[in-house]
PDB file of C-alpha atoms in Angstrom:
ATOM      1  CA  MET A 140       1.004  84.942  64.953  1.00 40.00           C
ATOM      2  CA  HIS A 141      -2.614  84.451  63.944  1.00 40.00           C
ATOM      3  CA  PRO A 142      -4.392  87.737  63.285  1.00 39.00           C
ATOM      4  CA  ILE A 143      -7.996  88.048  64.304  1.00 38.00           C
ATOM      5  CA  SER A 144     -10.097  88.492  61.165  1.00 33.00           C
ATOM      6  CA  GLY A 145     -13.705  89.217  60.268  1.00 34.00           C
ATOM      7  CA  ALA A 146     -16.235  86.508  59.475  1.00 31.00           C
ATOM      8  CA  VAL A 147     -19.965  86.085  59.110  1.00 28.00           C
ATOM      9  CA  GLY A 148     -21.789  85.118  62.273  1.00 30.00           C
ATOM     10  CA  ASN A 149     -22.974  86.423  65.614  1.00 31.00           C
ATOM     11  CA  LEU A 150     -21.541  84.239  68.328  1.00 40.00           C
ATOM     12  CA  GLY A 151     -20.782  86.858  70.962  1.00 48.00           C
ATOM     13  CA  GLY A 152     -23.226  87.572  73.746  1.00 63.00           C
ATOM     14  CA  GLN A 153     -24.042  90.292  76.232  1.00 85.00           C
ATOM     15  CA  ALA A 154     -21.201  90.889  78.676  1.00 92.00           C
ATOM     16  CA  THR A 155     -22.237  90.246  82.270  1.00 93.00           C
ATOM     17  CA  SER A 156     -18.816  90.826  83.843  1.00 95.00           C
ATOM     18  CA  ARG A 157     -15.438  92.425  83.133  1.00 97.00           C
ATOM     19  CA  ILE A 158     -13.962  89.055  82.120  1.00 96.00           C
ATOM     20  CA  VAL A 159     -14.410  87.808  78.552  1.00 96.00           C
ATOM     21  CA  ARG A 160     -13.648  84.138  77.898  1.00 95.00           C
ATOM     22  CA  PHE A 161     -12.657  83.054  74.392  1.00 96.00           C
ATOM     23  CA  ALA A 162     -13.201  79.302  74.103  1.00 96.00           C
ATOM     24  CA  GLN A 163     -10.264  77.105  73.074  1.00 92.00           C
ATOM     25  CA  ILE A 164      -8.146  79.623  71.189  1.00 95.00           C
ATOM     26  CA  VAL A 165      -4.907  77.703  71.844  1.00 93.00           C
ATOM     27  CA  ARG A 166      -4.468  74.100  70.779  1.00 90.00           C
ATOM     28  CA  VAL A 167      -2.869  72.838  73.975  1.00 91.00           C
ATOM     29  CA  GLY A 168      -0.716  69.748  73.735  1.00 90.00           C
ATOM     30  CA  PRO A 169       2.601  68.314  74.854  1.00 90.00           C
ATOM     31  CA  ASN A 170       4.430  70.258  72.143  1.00 92.00           C
ATOM     32  CA  THR A 171       2.801  73.649  72.802  1.00 92.00           C
ATOM     33  CA  THR A 172       5.630  76.108  73.412  1.00 93.00           C
ATOM     34  CA  LYS A 173       5.918  79.187  75.591  1.00 93.00           C
ATOM     35  CA  ASP A 174       6.376  81.203  72.383  1.00 95.00           C
ATOM     36  CA  GLU A 175       2.974  80.036  71.143  1.00 94.00           C
ATOM     37  CA  TYR A 176       1.343  81.257  74.364  1.00 94.00           C
ATOM     38  CA  THR A 177       3.228  84.558  74.089  1.00 95.00           C
ATOM     39  CA  ASP A 178       2.096  84.982  70.468  1.00 95.00           C
ATOM     40  CA  VAL A 179      -1.540  84.432  71.443  1.00 95.00           C
ATOM     41  CA  ILE A 180      -1.292  86.924  74.310  1.00 96.00           C
ATOM     42  CA  GLU A 181       0.160  89.541  71.957  1.00 96.00           C
ATOM     43  CA  ASP A 182      -2.495  88.766  69.322  1.00 95.00           C
ATOM     44  CA  MET A 183      -5.296  89.144  71.863  1.00 95.00           C
ATOM     45  CA  LYS A 184      -3.866  92.387  73.241  1.00 96.00           C
ATOM     46  CA  GLY A 185      -3.539  93.734  69.709  1.00 95.00           C
ATOM     47  CA  GLY A 186      -6.957  92.565  68.547  1.00 93.00           C
ATOM     48  CA  CYS A 187      -8.931  93.360  71.693  1.00 97.00           C
ATOM     49  CA  GLY A 188      -6.947  96.061  73.493  1.00 96.00           C
ATOM     50  CA  ASP A 189      -8.684  98.873  71.634  1.00 96.00           C
ATOM     51  CA  PHE A 190     -12.029  97.950  73.200  1.00 98.00           C
ATOM     52  CA  GLY A 191     -10.931  99.033  76.673  1.00 98.00           C
ATOM     53  CA  LYS A 192      -8.140  98.903  79.232  1.00 98.00           C
ATOM     54  CA  LEU A 193      -6.955  95.326  79.732  1.00 98.00           C
ATOM     55  CA  ASP A 194      -5.888  94.502  83.285  1.00 96.00           C
ATOM     56  CA  ALA A 195      -4.862  90.921  82.470  1.00 95.00           C
ATOM     57  CA  VAL A 196      -4.740  88.267  79.761  1.00 96.00           C
ATOM     58  CA  TYR A 197      -4.802  84.643  80.912  1.00 95.00           C
ATOM     59  CA  ILE A 198      -4.473  81.406  78.923  1.00 94.00           C
ATOM     60  CA  ALA A 199      -5.587  78.148  80.531  1.00 93.00           C
ATOM     61  CA  SER A 200      -2.877  75.575  79.841  1.00 91.00           C
ATOM     62  CA  ALA A 201      -5.060  72.870  81.437  1.00 91.00           C
ATOM     63  CA  ASP A 202      -8.707  72.525  82.445  1.00 91.00           C
ATOM     64  CA  VAL A 203      -9.572  74.813  85.375  1.00 89.00           C
ATOM     65  CA  HIS A 204     -12.264  73.853  87.880  1.00 85.00           C
ATOM     66  CA  ASP A 205     -14.041  76.078  90.393  1.00 78.00           C
ATOM     67  CA  PRO A 206     -12.563  75.201  93.811  1.00 75.00           C
ATOM     68  CA  SER A 207     -15.952  75.475  95.518  1.00 75.00           C
ATOM     69  CA  THR A 208     -18.079  73.497  93.033  1.00 75.00           C
ATOM     70  CA  GLN A 209     -15.443  71.531  91.082  1.00 74.00           C
ATOM     71  CA  GLY A 210     -17.358  72.532  87.946  1.00 80.00           C
ATOM     72  CA  LEU A 211     -15.347  73.221  84.812  1.00 84.00           C
ATOM     73  CA  VAL A 212     -14.771  76.970  84.455  1.00 86.00           C
ATOM     74  CA  LEU A 213     -12.103  77.084  81.763  1.00 91.00           C
ATOM     75  CA  ALA A 214     -11.046  74.427  79.286  1.00 93.00           C
ATOM     76  CA  ALA A 215      -7.442  74.008  78.221  1.00 93.00           C
ATOM     77  CA  GLY A 216      -6.770  76.603  75.536  1.00 95.00           C
ATOM     78  CA  ASP A 217      -9.341  79.131  76.719  1.00 96.00           C
ATOM     79  CA  VAL A 218      -8.179  82.742  76.817  1.00 96.00           C
ATOM     80  CA  CYS A 219      -9.591  85.223  79.330  1.00 96.00           C
ATOM     81  CA  LEU A 220      -9.342  88.971  78.990  1.00 97.00           C
ATOM     82  CA  GLU A 221      -9.905  90.969  82.158  1.00 97.00           C
ATOM     83  CA  TYR A 222     -11.020  94.514  81.376  1.00 98.00           C
ATOM     84  CA  SER A 223     -10.904  97.318  83.916  1.00 98.00           C
ATOM     85  CA  ASP A 224     -14.636  97.923  83.487  1.00 97.00           C
ATOM     86  CA  LEU A 225     -17.781  96.323  82.094  1.00 96.00           C
ATOM     87  CA  GLY A 226     -17.827  98.755  79.169  1.00 96.00           C
ATOM     88  CA  GLY A 227     -14.577  97.331  77.817  1.00 97.00           C
ATOM     89  CA  ALA A 228     -15.903  93.774  78.053  1.00 97.00           C
ATOM     90  CA  GLU A 229     -19.158  94.781  76.322  1.00 96.00           C
ATOM     91  CA  ALA A 230     -17.257  96.557  73.547  1.00 97.00           C
ATOM     92  CA  CYS A 231     -15.048  93.485  73.098  1.00 97.00           C
ATOM     93  CA  MET A 232     -17.951  91.064  72.852  1.00 96.00           C
ATOM     94  CA  ASN A 233     -19.791  93.329  70.422  1.00 95.00           C
ATOM     95  CA  GLY A 234     -16.689  94.062  68.366  1.00 94.00           C
ATOM     96  CA  MET A 235     -15.585  90.433  68.154  1.00 94.00           C
ATOM     97  CA  LYS A 236     -18.951  88.939  67.152  1.00 91.00           C
ATOM     98  CA  GLY A 237     -18.426  86.671  64.190  1.00 91.00           C
ATOM     99  CA  ARG A 238     -14.669  87.210  64.062  1.00 93.00           C
ATOM    100  CA  LYS A 239     -12.146  84.436  63.454  1.00 92.00           C
ATOM    101  CA  TYR A 240      -8.876  83.508  65.113  1.00 90.00           C
ATOM    102  CA  ASP A 241      -6.563  81.022  63.415  1.00 88.00           C
ATOM    103  CA  GLY A 242      -9.336  80.237  60.927  1.00 90.00           C
ATOM    104  CA  GLN A 243     -11.978  79.419  63.563  1.00 90.00           C
ATOM    105  CA  VAL A 244     -14.936  81.598  64.550  1.00 93.00           C
ATOM    106  CA  VAL A 245     -14.401  82.748  68.141  1.00 93.00           C
ATOM    107  CA  HIS A 246     -16.876  81.740  70.838  1.00 95.00           C
ATOM    108  CA  MET A 247     -17.126  84.164  73.763  1.00 95.00           C
ATOM    109  CA  SER A 248     -18.810  84.270  77.136  1.00 94.00           C
ATOM    110  CA  SER A 249     -18.484  86.171  80.384  1.00 94.00           C
ATOM    111  CA  VAL A 250     -16.831  84.662  83.444  1.00 92.00           C
ATOM    112  CA  ASP A 251     -18.576  85.482  86.713  1.00 90.00           C
ATOM    113  CA  GLU A 252     -16.551  87.993  88.766  1.00 90.00           C
ATOM    114  CA  GLU A 253     -16.774  85.944  91.973  1.00 87.00           C
ATOM    115  CA  THR A 254     -15.655  82.786  90.177  1.00 85.00           C
ATOM    116  CA  TRP A 255     -12.792  84.718  88.583  1.00 86.00           C
ATOM    117  CA  GLN A 256     -11.662  86.016  91.976  1.00 85.00           C
ATOM    118  CA  ASN A 257     -11.801  82.480  93.420  1.00 79.00           C
ATOM    119  CA  LEU A 258      -9.585  81.245  90.587  1.00 78.00           C
ATOM    120  CA  ALA A 259      -7.093  84.025  91.230  1.00 72.00           C
ATOM    121  CA  LYS A 260      -6.562  82.890  94.834  1.00 64.00           C
TER     122      LYS A 260
END
């Protein structure tokens, strides 16, 4: 497991939806195991679960494109946390500003609710 740790920096932004995207947390490759994905999910729940109720944690194992626009929505290795309300997402983005995961400063953004729902279909 790779604990989330503090670091200098302010790379989080203002949450605009309930879904927080962490860019390329997992190094996806042909040898990435299910256990590695499970470890990351547990790490994210442990490190971000206190900010609000998590409805889902999703890891993109490959690039994900919006079905309607074909634009890239998630890159392989991105992790998305779906909170039950905007307050949880805001608390997460504020609380995780400048933090590190596996030695790298985390980069966060919100995923549009409509886009998220389209991906879930």
